[in-house]
Coordinates of N, CA and C in Angstrom, one line a residue:
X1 N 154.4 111.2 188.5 CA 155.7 111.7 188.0 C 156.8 110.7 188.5
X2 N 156.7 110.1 190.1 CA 158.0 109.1 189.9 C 157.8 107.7 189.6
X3 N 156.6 107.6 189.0 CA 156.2 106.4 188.0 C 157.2 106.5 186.9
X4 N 156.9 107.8 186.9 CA 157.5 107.9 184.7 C 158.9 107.5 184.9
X5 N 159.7 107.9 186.3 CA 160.8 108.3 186.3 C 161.6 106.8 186.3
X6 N 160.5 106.1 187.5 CA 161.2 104.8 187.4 C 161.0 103.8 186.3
X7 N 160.2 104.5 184.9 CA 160.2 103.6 184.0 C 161.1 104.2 182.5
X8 N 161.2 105.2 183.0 CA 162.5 105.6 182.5 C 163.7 105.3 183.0
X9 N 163.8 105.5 184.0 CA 165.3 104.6 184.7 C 165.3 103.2 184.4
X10 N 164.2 102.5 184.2 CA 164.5 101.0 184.5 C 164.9 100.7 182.5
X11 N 164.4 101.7 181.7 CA 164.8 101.9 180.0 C 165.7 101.5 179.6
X12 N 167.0 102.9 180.3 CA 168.0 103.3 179.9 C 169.0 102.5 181.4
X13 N 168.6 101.5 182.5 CA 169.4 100.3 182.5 C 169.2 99.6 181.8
X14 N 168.1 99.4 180.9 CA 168.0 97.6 180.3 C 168.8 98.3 178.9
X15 N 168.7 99.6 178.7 CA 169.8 100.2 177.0 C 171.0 100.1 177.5
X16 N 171.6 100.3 178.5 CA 173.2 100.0 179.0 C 173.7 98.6 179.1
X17 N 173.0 97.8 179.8 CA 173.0 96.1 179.9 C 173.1 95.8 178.3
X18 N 172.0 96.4 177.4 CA 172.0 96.1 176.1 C 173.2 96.3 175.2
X19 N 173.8 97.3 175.7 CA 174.9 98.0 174.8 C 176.1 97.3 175.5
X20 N 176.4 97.0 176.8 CA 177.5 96.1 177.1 C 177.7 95.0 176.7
X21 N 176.5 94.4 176.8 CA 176.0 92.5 176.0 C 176.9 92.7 174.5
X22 N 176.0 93.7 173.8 CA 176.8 93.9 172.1 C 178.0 94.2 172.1
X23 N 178.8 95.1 173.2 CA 179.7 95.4 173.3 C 180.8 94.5 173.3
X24 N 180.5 93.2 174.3 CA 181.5 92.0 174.7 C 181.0 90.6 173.3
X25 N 180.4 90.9 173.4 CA 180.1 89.9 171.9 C 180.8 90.4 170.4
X26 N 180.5 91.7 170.1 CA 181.5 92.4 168.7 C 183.2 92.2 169.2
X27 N 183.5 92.4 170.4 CA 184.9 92.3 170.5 C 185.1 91.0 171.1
X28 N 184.2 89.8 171.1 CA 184.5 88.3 171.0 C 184.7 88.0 169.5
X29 N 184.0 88.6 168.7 CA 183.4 87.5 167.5 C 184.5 89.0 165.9
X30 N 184.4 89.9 166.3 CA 185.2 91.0 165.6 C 184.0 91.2 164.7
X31 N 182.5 91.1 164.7 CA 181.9 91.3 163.4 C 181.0 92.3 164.1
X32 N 180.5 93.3 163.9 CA 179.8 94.2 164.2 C 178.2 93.8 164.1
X33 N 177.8 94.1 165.4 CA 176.2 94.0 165.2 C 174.9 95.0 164.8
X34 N 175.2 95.3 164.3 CA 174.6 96.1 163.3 C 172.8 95.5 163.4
X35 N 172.1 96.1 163.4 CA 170.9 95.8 163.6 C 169.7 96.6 164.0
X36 N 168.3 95.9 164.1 CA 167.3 96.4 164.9 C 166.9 95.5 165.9
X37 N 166.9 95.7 167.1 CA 166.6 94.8 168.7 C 165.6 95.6 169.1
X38 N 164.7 94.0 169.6 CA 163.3 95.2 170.3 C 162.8 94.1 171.2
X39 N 162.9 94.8 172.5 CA 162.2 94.0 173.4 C 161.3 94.6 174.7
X40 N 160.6 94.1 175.5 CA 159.9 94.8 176.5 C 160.4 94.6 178.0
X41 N 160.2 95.9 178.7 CA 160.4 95.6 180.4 C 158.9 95.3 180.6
X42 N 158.4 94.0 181.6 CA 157.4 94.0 182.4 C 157.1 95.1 183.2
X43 N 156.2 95.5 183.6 CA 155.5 96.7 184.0 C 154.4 96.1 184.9
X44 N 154.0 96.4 185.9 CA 152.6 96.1 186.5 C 151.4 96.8 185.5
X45 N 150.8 96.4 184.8 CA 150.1 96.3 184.4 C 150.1 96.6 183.2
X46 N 151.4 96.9 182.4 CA 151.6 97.4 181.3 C 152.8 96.3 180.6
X47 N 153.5 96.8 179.5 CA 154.7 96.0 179.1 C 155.6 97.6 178.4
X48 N 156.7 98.0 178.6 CA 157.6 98.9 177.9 C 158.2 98.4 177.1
X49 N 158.0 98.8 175.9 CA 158.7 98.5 174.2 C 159.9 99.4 174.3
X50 N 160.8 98.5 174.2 CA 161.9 99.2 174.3 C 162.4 98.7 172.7
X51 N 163.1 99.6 171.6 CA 164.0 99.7 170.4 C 165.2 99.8 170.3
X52 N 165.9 99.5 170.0 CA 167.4 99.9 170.0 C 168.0 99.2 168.7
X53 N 168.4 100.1 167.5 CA 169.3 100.2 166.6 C 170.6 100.7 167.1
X54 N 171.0 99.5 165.8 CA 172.9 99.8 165.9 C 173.5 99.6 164.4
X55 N 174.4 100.6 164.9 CA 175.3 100.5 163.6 C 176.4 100.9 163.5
X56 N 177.1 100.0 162.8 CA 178.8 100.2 162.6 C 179.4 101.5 162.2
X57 N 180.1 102.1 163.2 CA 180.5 103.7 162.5 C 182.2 104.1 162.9
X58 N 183.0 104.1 162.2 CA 184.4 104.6 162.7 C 185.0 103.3 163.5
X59 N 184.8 102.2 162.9 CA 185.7 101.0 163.9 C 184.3 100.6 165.1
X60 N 183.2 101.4 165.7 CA 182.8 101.2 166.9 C 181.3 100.9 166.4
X61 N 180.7 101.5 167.3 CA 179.0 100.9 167.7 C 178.8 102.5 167.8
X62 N 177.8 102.6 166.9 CA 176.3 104.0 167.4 C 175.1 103.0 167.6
X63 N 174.2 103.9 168.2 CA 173.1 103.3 168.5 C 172.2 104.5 168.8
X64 N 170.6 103.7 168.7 CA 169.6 104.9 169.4 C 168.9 103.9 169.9
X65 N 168.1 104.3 170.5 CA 166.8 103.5 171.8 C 165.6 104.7 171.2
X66 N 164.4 103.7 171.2 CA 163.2 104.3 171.2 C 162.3 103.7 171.8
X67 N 161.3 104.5 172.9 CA 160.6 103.8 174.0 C 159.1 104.4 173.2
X68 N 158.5 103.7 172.9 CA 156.8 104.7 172.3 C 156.4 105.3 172.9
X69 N 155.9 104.3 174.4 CA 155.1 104.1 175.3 C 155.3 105.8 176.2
X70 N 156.8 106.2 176.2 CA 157.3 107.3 176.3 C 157.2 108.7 175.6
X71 N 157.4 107.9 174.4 CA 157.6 109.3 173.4 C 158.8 109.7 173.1
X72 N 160.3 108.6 173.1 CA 161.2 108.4 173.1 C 161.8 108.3 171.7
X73 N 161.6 109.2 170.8 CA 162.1 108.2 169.6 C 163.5 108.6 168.9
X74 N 164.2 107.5 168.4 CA 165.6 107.8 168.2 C 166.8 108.4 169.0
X75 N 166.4 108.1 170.3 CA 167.9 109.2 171.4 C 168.6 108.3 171.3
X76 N 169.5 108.8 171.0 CA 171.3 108.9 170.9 C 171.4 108.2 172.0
X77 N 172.4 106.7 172.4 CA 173.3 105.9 172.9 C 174.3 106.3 172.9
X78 N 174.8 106.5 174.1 CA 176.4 107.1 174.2 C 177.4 106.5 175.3
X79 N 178.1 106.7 175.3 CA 179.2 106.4 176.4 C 179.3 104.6 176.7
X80 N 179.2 103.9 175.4 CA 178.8 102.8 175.6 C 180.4 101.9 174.6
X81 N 181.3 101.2 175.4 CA 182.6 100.6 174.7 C 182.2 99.5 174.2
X82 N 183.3 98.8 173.3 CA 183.1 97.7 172.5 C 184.2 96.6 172.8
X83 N 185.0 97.0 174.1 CA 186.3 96.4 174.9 C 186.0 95.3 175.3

């Protein structure tokens, strides 16, 4: 159980790091990053697929994160600026 926890924690830091990165690049460049991004956290012994979709909505950034490995699919990205 604090396996899962810390591979859930270490997720949803690499989905905030991810969402600030997009954040300061759309409000460098003014073009919206709109997309699908997929990358993995190293793991001892494993690799975590991490997903994350974005999309331009009302001036800003929505997004979801999906972890498989978890059973994660489509949660909602929130509290994330584009400043």
């Amino acid at each position: 159980m604090r396996l899962r926890f810390r591979i859930v924690s270490r997720a949803v830091v690499v989905a905030a790091a991810l969402a600030a990165a997009f954040g300061a690049a759309l409000a460098a460049d003014e073009q919206p990053l709109a997309g699908h991004w997929e990358g993995a956290i190293d793991l001892p012994g494993t690799k975590l697929e991490v997903q994350v979709d974005l999309a331009a909505k009302d001036g800003a950034l929505a997004g979801t994160i999906s972890i498989p490995l978890q059973g994660a699919r489509n949660v909602p990205l929130g509290d994330f600026k584009t400043e």
